[in-house]
Coordinates of C-alpha atoms and ligand atoms in Angstrom, one line a residue:
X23 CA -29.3 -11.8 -54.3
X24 CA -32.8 -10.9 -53.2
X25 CA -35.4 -13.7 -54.1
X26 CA -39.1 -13.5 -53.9
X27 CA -41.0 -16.6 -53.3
X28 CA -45.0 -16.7 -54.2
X29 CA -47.0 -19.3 -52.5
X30 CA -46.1 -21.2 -49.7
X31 CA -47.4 -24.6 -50.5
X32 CA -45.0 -27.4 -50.5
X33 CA -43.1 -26.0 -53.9
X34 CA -42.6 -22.6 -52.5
X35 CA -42.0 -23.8 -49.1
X36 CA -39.5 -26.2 -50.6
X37 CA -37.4 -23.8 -52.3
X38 CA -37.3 -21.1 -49.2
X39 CA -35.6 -24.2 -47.2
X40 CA -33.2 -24.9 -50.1
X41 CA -32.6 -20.8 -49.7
X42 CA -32.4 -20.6 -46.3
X43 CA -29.6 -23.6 -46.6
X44 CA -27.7 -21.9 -48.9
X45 CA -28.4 -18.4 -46.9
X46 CA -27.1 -19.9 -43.5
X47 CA -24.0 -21.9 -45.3
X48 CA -23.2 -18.0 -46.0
X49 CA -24.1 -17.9 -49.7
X50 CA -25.1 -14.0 -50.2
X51 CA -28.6 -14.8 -50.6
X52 CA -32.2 -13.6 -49.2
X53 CA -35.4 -14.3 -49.5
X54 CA -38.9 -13.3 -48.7
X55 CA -41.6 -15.8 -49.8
X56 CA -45.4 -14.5 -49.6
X57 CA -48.4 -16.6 -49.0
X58 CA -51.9 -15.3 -48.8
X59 CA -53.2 -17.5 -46.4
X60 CA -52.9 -17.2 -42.7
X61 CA -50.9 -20.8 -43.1
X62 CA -48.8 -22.4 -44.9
X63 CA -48.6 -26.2 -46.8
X64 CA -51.2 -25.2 -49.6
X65 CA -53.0 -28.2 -50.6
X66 CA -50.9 -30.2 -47.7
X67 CA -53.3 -29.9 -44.7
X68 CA -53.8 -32.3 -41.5
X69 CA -55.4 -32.0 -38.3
X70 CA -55.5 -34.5 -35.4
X71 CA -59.0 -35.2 -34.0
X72 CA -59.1 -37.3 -31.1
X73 CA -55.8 -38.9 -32.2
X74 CA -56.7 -39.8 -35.2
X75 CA -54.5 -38.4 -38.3
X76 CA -57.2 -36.4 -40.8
X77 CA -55.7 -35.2 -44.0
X78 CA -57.8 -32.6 -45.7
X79 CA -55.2 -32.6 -48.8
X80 CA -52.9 -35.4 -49.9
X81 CA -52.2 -38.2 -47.4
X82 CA -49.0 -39.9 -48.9
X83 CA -47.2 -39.5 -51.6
X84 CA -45.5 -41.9 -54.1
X85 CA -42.1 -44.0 -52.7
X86 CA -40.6 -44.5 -55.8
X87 CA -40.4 -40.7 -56.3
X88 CA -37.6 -39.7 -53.9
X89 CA -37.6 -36.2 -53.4
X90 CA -40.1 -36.2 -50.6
X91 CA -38.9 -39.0 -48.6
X92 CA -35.2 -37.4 -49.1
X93 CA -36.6 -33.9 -48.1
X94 CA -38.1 -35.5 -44.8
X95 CA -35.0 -37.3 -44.1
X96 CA -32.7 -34.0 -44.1
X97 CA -35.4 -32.3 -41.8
X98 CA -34.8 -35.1 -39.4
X99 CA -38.5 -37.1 -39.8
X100 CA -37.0 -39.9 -41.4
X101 CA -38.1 -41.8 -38.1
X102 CA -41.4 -40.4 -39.2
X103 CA -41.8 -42.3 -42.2
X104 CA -44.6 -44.9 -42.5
X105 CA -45.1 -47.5 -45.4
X106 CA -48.4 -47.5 -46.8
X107 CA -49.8 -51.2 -45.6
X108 CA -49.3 -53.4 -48.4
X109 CA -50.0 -56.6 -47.6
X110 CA -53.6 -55.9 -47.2
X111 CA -53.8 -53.5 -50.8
X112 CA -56.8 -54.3 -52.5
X113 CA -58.6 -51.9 -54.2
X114 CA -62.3 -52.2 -55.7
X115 CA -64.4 -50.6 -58.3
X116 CA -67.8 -50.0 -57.6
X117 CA -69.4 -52.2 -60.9
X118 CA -73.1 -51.6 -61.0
X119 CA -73.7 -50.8 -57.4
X120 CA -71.3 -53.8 -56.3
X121 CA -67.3 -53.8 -55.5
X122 CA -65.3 -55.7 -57.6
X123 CA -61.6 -55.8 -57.1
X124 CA -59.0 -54.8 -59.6
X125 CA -58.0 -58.1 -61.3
X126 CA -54.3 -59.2 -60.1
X127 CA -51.7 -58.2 -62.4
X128 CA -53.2 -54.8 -63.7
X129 CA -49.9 -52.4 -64.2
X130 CA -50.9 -48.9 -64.7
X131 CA -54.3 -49.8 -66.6
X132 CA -52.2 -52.8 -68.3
X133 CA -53.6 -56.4 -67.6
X134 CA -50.6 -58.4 -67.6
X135 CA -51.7 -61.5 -65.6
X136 CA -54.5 -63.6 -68.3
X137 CA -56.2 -66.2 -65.6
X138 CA -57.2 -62.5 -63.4
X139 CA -58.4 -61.0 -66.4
X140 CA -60.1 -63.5 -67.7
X141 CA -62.1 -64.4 -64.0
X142 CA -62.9 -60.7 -63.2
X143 CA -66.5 -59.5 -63.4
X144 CA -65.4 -55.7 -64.1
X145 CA -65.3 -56.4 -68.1
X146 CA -67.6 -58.3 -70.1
X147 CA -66.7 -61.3 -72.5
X148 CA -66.1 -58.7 -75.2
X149 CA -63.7 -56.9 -73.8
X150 CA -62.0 -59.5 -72.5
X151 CA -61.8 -61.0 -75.7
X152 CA -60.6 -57.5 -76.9
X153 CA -57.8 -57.5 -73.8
X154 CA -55.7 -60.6 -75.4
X155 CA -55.8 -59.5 -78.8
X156 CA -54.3 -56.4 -77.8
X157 CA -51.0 -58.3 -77.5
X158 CA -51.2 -58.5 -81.5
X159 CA -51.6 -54.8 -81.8
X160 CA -48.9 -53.0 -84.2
X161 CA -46.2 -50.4 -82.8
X162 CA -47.2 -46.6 -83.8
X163 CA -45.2 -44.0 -83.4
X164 CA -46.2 -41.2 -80.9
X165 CA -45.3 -37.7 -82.2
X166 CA -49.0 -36.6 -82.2
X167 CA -50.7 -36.4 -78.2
X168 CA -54.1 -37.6 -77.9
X169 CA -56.4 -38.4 -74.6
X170 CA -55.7 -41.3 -72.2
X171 CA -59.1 -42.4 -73.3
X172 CA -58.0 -42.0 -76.8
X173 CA -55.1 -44.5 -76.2
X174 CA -56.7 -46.6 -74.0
X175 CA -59.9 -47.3 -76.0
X176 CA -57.7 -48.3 -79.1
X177 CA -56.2 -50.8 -77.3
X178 CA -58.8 -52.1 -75.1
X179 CA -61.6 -50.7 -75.9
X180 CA -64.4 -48.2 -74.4
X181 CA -65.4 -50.4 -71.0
X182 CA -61.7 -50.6 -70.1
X183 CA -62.0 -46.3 -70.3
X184 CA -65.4 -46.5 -68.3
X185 CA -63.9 -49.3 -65.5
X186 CA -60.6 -48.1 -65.3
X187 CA -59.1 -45.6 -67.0
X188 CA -61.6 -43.0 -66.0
X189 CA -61.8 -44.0 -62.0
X190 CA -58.0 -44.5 -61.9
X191 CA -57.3 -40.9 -63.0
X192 CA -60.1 -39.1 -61.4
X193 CA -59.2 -41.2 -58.2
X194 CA -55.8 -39.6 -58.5
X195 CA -56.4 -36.5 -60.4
X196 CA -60.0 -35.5 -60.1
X197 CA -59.6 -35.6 -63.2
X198 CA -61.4 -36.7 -67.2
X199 CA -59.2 -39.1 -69.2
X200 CA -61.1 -37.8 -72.8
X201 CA -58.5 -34.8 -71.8
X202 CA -55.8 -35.9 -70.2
X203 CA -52.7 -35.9 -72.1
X204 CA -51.6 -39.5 -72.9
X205 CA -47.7 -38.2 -73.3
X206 CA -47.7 -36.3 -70.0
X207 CA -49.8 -38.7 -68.1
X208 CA -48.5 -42.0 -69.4
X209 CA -45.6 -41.4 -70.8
X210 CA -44.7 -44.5 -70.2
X211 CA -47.1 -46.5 -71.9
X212 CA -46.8 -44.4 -74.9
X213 CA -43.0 -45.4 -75.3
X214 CA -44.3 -48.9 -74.7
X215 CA -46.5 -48.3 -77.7
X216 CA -44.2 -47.3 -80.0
X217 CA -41.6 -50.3 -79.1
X218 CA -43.7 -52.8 -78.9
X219 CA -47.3 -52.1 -80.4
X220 CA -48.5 -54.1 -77.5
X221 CA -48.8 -52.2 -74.3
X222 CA -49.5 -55.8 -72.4
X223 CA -46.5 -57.6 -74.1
X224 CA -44.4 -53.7 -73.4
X225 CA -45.7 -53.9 -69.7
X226 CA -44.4 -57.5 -69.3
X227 CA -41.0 -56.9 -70.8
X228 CA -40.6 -53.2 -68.2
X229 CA -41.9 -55.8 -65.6
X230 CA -38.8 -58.5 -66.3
X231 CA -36.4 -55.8 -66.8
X232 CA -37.5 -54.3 -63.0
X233 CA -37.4 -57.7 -61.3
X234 CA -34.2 -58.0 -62.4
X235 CA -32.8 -54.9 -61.3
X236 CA -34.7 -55.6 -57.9
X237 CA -32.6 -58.8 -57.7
X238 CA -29.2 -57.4 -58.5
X239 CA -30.2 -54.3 -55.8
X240 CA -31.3 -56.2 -53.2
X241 CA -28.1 -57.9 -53.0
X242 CA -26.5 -54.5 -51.9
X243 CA -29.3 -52.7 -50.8
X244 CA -32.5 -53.8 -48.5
X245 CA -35.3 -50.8 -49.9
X246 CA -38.7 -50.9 -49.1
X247 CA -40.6 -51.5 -51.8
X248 CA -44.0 -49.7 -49.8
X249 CA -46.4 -48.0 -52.9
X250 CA -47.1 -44.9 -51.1
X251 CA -45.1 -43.7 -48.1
X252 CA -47.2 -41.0 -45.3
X253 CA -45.9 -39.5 -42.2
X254 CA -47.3 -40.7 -39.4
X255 CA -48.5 -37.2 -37.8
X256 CA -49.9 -36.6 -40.8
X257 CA -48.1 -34.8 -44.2
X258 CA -48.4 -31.2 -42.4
X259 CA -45.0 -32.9 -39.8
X260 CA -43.1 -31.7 -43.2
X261 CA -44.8 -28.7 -43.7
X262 CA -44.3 -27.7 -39.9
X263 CA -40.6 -29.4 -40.1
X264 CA -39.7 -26.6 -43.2
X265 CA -41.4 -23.8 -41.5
X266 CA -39.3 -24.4 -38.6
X267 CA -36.4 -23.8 -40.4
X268 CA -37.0 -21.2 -42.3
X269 CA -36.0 -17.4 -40.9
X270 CA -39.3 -15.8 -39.3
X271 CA -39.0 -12.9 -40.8
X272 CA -38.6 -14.0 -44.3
X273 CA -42.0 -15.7 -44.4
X274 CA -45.0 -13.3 -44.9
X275 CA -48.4 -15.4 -44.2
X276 CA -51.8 -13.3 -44.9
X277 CA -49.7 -11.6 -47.7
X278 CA -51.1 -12.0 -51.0
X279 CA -49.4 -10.3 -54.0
X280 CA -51.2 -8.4 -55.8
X281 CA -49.2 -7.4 -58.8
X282 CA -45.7 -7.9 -60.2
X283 CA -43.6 -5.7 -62.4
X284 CA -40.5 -6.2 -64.7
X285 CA -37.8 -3.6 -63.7
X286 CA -34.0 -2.8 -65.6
X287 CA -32.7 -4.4 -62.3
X288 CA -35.3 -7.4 -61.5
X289 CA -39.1 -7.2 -60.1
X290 CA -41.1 -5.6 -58.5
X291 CA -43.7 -7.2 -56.1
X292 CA -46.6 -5.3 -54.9
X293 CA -48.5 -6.9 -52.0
X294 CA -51.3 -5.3 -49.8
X295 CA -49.9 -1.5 -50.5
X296 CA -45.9 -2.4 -50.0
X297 CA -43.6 -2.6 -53.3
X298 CA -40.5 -4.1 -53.0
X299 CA -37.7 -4.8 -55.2
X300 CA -36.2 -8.3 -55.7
X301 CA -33.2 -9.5 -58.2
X302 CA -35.4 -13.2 -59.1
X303 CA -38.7 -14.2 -58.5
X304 CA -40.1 -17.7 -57.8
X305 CA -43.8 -18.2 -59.0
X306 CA -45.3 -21.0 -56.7
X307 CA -48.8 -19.8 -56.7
X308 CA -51.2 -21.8 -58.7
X309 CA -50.7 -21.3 -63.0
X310 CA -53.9 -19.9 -63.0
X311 CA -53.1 -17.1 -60.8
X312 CA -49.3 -16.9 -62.1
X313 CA -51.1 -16.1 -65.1
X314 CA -52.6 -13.6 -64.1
X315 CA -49.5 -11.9 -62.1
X316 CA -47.5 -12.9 -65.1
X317 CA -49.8 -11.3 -68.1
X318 CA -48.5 -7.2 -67.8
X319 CA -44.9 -8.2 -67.6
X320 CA -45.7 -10.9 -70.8
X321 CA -49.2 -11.2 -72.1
X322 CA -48.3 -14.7 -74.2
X323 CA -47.3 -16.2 -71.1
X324 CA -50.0 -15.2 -69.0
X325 CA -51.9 -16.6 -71.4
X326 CA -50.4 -19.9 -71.8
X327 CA -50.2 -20.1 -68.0
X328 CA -53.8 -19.4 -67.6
X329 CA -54.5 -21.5 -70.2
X330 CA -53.9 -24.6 -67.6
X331 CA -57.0 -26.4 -66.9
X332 CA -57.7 -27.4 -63.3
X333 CA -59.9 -29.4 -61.4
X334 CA -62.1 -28.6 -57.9
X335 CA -62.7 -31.2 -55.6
X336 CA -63.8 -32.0 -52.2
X337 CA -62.4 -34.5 -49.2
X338 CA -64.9 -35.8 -46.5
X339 CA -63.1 -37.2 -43.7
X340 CA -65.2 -39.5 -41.6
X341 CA -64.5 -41.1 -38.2
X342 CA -66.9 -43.9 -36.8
X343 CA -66.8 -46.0 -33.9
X344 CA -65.5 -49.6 -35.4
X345 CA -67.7 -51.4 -33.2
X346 CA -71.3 -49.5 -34.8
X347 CA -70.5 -50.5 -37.9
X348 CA -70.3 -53.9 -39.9
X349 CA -67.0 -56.1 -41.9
X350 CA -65.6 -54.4 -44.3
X351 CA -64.3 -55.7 -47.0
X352 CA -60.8 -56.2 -47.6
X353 CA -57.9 -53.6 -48.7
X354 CA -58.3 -50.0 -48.7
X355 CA -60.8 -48.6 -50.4
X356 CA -62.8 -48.2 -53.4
X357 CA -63.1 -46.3 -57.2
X358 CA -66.2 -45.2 -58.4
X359 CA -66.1 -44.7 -62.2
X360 CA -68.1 -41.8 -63.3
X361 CA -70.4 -44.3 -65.4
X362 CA -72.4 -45.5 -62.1
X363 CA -73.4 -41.4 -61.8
X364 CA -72.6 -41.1 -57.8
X365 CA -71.1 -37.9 -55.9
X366 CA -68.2 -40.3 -54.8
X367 CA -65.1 -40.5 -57.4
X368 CA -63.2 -42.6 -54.7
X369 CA -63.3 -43.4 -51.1
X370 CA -60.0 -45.0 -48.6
X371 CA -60.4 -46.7 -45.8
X372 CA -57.7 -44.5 -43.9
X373 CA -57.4 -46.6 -41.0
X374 CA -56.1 -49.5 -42.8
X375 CA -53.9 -47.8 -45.5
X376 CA -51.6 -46.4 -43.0
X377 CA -51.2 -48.0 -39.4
X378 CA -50.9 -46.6 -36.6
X379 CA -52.3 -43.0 -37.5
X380 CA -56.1 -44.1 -36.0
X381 CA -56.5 -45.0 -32.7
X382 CA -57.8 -48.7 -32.1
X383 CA -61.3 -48.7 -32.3
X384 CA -61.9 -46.1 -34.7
X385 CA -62.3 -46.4 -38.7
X386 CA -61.4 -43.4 -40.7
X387 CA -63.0 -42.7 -44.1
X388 CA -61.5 -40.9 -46.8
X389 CA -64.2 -39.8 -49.6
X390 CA -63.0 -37.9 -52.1
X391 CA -65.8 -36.6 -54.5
X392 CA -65.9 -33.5 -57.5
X393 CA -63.7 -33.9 -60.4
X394 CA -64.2 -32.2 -63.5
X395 CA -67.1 -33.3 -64.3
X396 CA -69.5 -32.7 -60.3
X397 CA -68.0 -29.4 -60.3
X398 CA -71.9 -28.4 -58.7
X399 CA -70.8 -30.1 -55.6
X400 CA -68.9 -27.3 -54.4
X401 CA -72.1 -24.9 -53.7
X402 CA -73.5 -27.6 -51.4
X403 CA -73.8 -27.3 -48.1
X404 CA -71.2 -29.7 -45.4
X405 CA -74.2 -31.1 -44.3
X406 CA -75.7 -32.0 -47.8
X407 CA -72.1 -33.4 -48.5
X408 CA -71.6 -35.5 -45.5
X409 CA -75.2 -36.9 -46.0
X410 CA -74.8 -37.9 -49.5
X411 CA -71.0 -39.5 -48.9
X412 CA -73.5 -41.7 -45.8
X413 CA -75.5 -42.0 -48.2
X414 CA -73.1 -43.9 -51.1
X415 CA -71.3 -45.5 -48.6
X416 CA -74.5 -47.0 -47.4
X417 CA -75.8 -48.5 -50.7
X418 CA -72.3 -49.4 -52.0
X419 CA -70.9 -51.3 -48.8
X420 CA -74.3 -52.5 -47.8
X421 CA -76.9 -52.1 -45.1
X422 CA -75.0 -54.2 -42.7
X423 CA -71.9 -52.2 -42.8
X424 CA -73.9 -48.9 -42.4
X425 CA -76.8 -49.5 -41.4
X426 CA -79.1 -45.7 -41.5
X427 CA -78.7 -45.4 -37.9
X428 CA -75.2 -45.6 -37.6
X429 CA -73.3 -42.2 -37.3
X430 CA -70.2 -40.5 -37.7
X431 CA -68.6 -39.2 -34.7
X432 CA -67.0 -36.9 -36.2
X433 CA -66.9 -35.2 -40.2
X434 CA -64.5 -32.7 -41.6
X435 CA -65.6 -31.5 -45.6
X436 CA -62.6 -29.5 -47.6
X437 CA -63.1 -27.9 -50.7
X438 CA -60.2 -27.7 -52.9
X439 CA -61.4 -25.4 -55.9
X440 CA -59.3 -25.4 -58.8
X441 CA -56.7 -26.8 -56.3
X442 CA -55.3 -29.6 -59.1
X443 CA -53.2 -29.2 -62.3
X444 CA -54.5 -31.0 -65.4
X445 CA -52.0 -31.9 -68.0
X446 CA -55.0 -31.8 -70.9
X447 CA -53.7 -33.2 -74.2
X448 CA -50.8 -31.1 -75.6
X449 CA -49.5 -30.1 -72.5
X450 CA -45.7 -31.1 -73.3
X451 CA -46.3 -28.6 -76.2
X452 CA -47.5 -25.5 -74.0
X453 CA -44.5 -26.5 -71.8
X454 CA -42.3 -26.1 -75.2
X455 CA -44.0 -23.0 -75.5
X456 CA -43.9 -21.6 -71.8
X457 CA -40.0 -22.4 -71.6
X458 CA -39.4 -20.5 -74.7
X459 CA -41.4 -17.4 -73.3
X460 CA -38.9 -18.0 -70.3
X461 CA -35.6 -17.5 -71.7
X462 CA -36.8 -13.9 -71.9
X463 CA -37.5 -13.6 -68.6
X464 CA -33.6 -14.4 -66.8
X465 CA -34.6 -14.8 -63.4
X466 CA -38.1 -15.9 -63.2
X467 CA -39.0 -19.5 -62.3
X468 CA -42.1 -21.4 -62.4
X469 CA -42.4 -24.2 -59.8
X470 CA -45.7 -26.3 -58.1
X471 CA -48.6 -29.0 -59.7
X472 CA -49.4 -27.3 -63.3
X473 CA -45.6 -28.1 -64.9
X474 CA -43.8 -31.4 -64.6
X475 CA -45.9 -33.4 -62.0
X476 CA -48.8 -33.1 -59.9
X477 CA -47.7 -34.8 -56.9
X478 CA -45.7 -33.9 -53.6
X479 CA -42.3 -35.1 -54.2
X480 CA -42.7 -33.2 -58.0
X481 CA -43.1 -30.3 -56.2
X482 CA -40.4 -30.5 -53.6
X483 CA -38.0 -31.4 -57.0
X484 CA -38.9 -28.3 -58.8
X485 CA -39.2 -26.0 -55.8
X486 CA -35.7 -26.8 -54.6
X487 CA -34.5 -27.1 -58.4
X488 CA -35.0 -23.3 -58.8
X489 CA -34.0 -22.4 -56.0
X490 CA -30.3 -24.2 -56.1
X491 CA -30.5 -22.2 -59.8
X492 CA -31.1 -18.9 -58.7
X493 CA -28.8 -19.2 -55.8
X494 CA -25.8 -20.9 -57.7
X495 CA -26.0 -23.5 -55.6
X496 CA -25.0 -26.8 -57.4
X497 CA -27.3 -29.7 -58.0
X498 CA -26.4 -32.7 -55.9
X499 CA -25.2 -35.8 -57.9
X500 CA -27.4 -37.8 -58.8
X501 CA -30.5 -35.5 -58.7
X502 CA -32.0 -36.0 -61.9
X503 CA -36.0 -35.9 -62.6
X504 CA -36.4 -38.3 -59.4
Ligands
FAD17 C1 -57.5 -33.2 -52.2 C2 -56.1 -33.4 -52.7 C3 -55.5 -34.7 -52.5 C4 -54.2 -34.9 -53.0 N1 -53.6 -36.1 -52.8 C5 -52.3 -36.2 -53.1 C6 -51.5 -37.4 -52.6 O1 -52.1 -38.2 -51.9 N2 -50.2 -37.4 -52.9 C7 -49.6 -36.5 -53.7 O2 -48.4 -36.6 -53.9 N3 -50.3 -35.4 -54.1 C8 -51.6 -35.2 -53.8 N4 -52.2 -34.1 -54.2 C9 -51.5 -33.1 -55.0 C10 -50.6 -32.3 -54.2 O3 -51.0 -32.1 -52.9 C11 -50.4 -30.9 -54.8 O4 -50.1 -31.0 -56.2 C12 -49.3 -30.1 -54.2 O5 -49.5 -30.1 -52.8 C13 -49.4 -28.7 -54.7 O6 -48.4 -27.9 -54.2 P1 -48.1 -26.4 -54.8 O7 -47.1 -25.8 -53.9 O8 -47.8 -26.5 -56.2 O9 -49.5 -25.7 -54.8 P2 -50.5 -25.3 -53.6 O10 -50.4 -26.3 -52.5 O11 -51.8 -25.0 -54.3 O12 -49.9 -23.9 -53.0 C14 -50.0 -22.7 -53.7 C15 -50.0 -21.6 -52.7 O13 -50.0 -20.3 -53.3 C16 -50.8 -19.5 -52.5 N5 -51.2 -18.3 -53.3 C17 -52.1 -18.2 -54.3 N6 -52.2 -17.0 -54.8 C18 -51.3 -16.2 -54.1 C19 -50.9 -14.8 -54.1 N7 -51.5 -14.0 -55.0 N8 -50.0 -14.4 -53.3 C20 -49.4 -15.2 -52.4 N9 -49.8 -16.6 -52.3 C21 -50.7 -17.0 -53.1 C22 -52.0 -20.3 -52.1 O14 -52.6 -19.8 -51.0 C23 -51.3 -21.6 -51.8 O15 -50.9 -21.8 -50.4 C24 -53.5 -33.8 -53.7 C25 -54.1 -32.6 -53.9 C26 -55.4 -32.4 -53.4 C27 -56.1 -31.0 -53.6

């Protein structure tokens, strides 16, 4: 079986490796997987300056989602593994020009912990008020999707969107909670919802239920319970690491396909002038542009798939000499809700998240700025960017931190356009929709950020998933939605 693969970011890449396994374990498979860039990785992009770790793209991805860690250890960087740095996790929110720390006990926009929510000066009287009667609100059932605003507001009203909802997801997905899908997003909170009426009194009860479990594992097990885990070179070590393995001649950089047809046999794939014939395909370019590959062989589809909204942004990377500038505050970083109308949706303090990936002496700073609703920022220039994130930093961490005279020694700007998938409110529905379309199409699989999760080890899951399908290779046991 010939298979072709369309995109080498991390989904594409991860289901040529899964191939090439099942290729060099002498199942009769092939594959030829086409990326239009002169590299691979995608969104996944680091350099080293002056041996300091600078991710352009994603930086770490989620621990208790498996599939990348796994994916590492089988390429042999297990040793590579770092722990994001916990014990000094503190994360602010820029309230009207000042930081103010995310009140302890805060479970995926839940305030759990009343004495924390209570003391904190991100909400006002009101809505703290608002916060504890929540625990008397009803259970409702969930069939209808609305916006994580839309849930979040009912239960604890608009400042709790402003403060946290909004900077929490455009932190993570550049993205607008009035359209984010509450059922794709947080499913979790909407079961809780429907259980419990209470997401607070829902949160506590998940939060027993884990400690318990923690308890009984740790007896057999000792895991690290690290929020995010990185590499220490820097997330392009797994890129490289797959790359590595994968057969030379099989992987087609600078090639970008340019059209797709449905044959009797299987597809057809056109690239810069070359057609060639393959028994399954694996979409891994963006759903925008599988949309558009997609619409001759099935216009509904390429509809649907185009019909996934995503969001640009921009990364400034920022290394200073430690000794030029002034304390920082604690932890690693700080939101900026789109309500105090800066460029800056978030900004890490990179040399504290992760140790050991900048050398002593040197801060790194993270700014991540654009979203969905700054898409303007795009068209400016590096300079204009890097000025303006010296800018913020200077006026939200104070004059004595950075004072105008102090200077980066060295700034690195990427722009991601319509790099991010958004899962906009009925998203589970077009999925419904999308998979029907499929069954039509035997042989065809959709894999990367716009499906069934935006982050890395999502990816790596589907990517490998339809591979091990097409190739009749069977799924390991216990590989689930991990
Ligand atoms: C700035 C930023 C920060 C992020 N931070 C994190 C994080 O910390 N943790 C985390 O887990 N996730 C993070 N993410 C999300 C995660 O990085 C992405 O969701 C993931 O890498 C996407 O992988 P993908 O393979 O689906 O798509 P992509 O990486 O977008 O790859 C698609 C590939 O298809 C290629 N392509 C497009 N058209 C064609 C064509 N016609 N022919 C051939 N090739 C084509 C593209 O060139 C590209 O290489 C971040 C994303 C961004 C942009």
């Amino acid at each position: 079986m010939r298979i072709a693969i369309i995109g080498g970011g991390i989904a594409g890449l991860a289901a040529a490796y899964e191939l090439e396994k099942a290729r060099t374990a002498g199942a009769a498979v092939d594959y030829a997987l086409f990326e239009e860039r002169p590299r691979l990785g995608g969104s996944i992009d680091s350099e080293m300056v002056g041996g300091a770790v600078l991710e352009r793209g994603p930086d770490s991805f989620l621990t208790e989602k498996p599939a990348a860690a796994e994916l590492c250890r089988e390429l042999g960087l297990g040793g590579e593994l770092i722990p994001s740095n916990d014990a000094a996790r503190k994360t602010y929110i820029v309230t009207r020009n000042r930081l103010v720390a995310l009140p302890d006990g805060l479970m995926f926009l839940v305030p759990t912990k009343l004495v924390p929510t209570a003391m904190t000066r991100l909400f006002s009287v009101r809505t703290k008020l608002r916060m504890a009667l929540e625990l008397l609100h009803p259970p409702r059932p969930s069939e209808v999707d609305e916006s994580v605003a839309a849930l979040v507001k009912r239960h604890f009203g608009q400042e709790a969107v402003d403060r946290l909802a909004d900077p929490l997801l455009s932190g993570i997905y550049g993205g607008d909670a009035t359209q984010l899908s509450a059922q794709t997003v947080l499913p979790r909170l909407v079961e809780m919802e429907t259980k419990y009426g209470s997401l607070t009194r829902g949160m506590l009860a998940a939060h027993r239920k884990m400690r318990a479990l923690a308890k009984n594992s740790s007896k057999t097990q000792n895991r690290g319970t690290a929020i995010f885990t990185a590499l220490r070179g820097g997330m392009g070590t797994l890129v490289d690491a797959i790359a590595e393995r994968l057969d030379a001649t099989s992987v087609r950089t600078s090639t970008p396909v340019r059209g797709i047809e449905k044959t009797a046999q299987g597809w057809k794939v056109l690239s810069d002038g070359v057609s060639e014939e393959f028994d399954a395909l694996i979409m891994a370019a963006p759903a925008w542009i599988a949309g558009e590959l997609l619409a001759p062989v099935d216009a509904v589809l390429g509809a649907e798939l185009g019909g996934i909204p995503y969001s640009s942004s921009i990364t400034v990377n920022l290394i200073y000499d430690e000794k030029k500038i002034g304390p920082l505050p604690d932890g690693f970083g700080f939101l900026v809700p789109v309500v105090e109308g800066r460029a800056m949706l978030a900004c890490t303090f990179a040399h504290r998240k992760f140790l050991g990936r900048t050398p002593p002496g040197k801060a790194v700073f993270r700014a991540f700025l654009g979203g969905k609703k700054r898409t303007d920022l795009l068209t400016e220039s590096d300079q204009a960017l890097v000025e303006v994130v010296q800018r913020e930093m200077r006026e939200i961490l104070g004059a004595k931190t950075f004072g105008a005279e102090v200077k980066p020694e060295f700034a690195q700007v990427t722009r991601w356009p319509r790099a991010m998938a958004q899962y906009a409110v009925g998203h589970k529905e077009r999925m419904r929709r999308v998979n029907a379309r499929l069954t039509a199409l035997p042989g065809l699989r959709l894999v990367g950020n716009a499906y069934d999760g935006i982050g890395v080890p999502d990816c790596i899951r589907l990517g490998r998933k339809a591979a091990r399908e097409l190739a009749g290779v069977p799924e390991p046991a216990a590989a689930g939605k991990r």
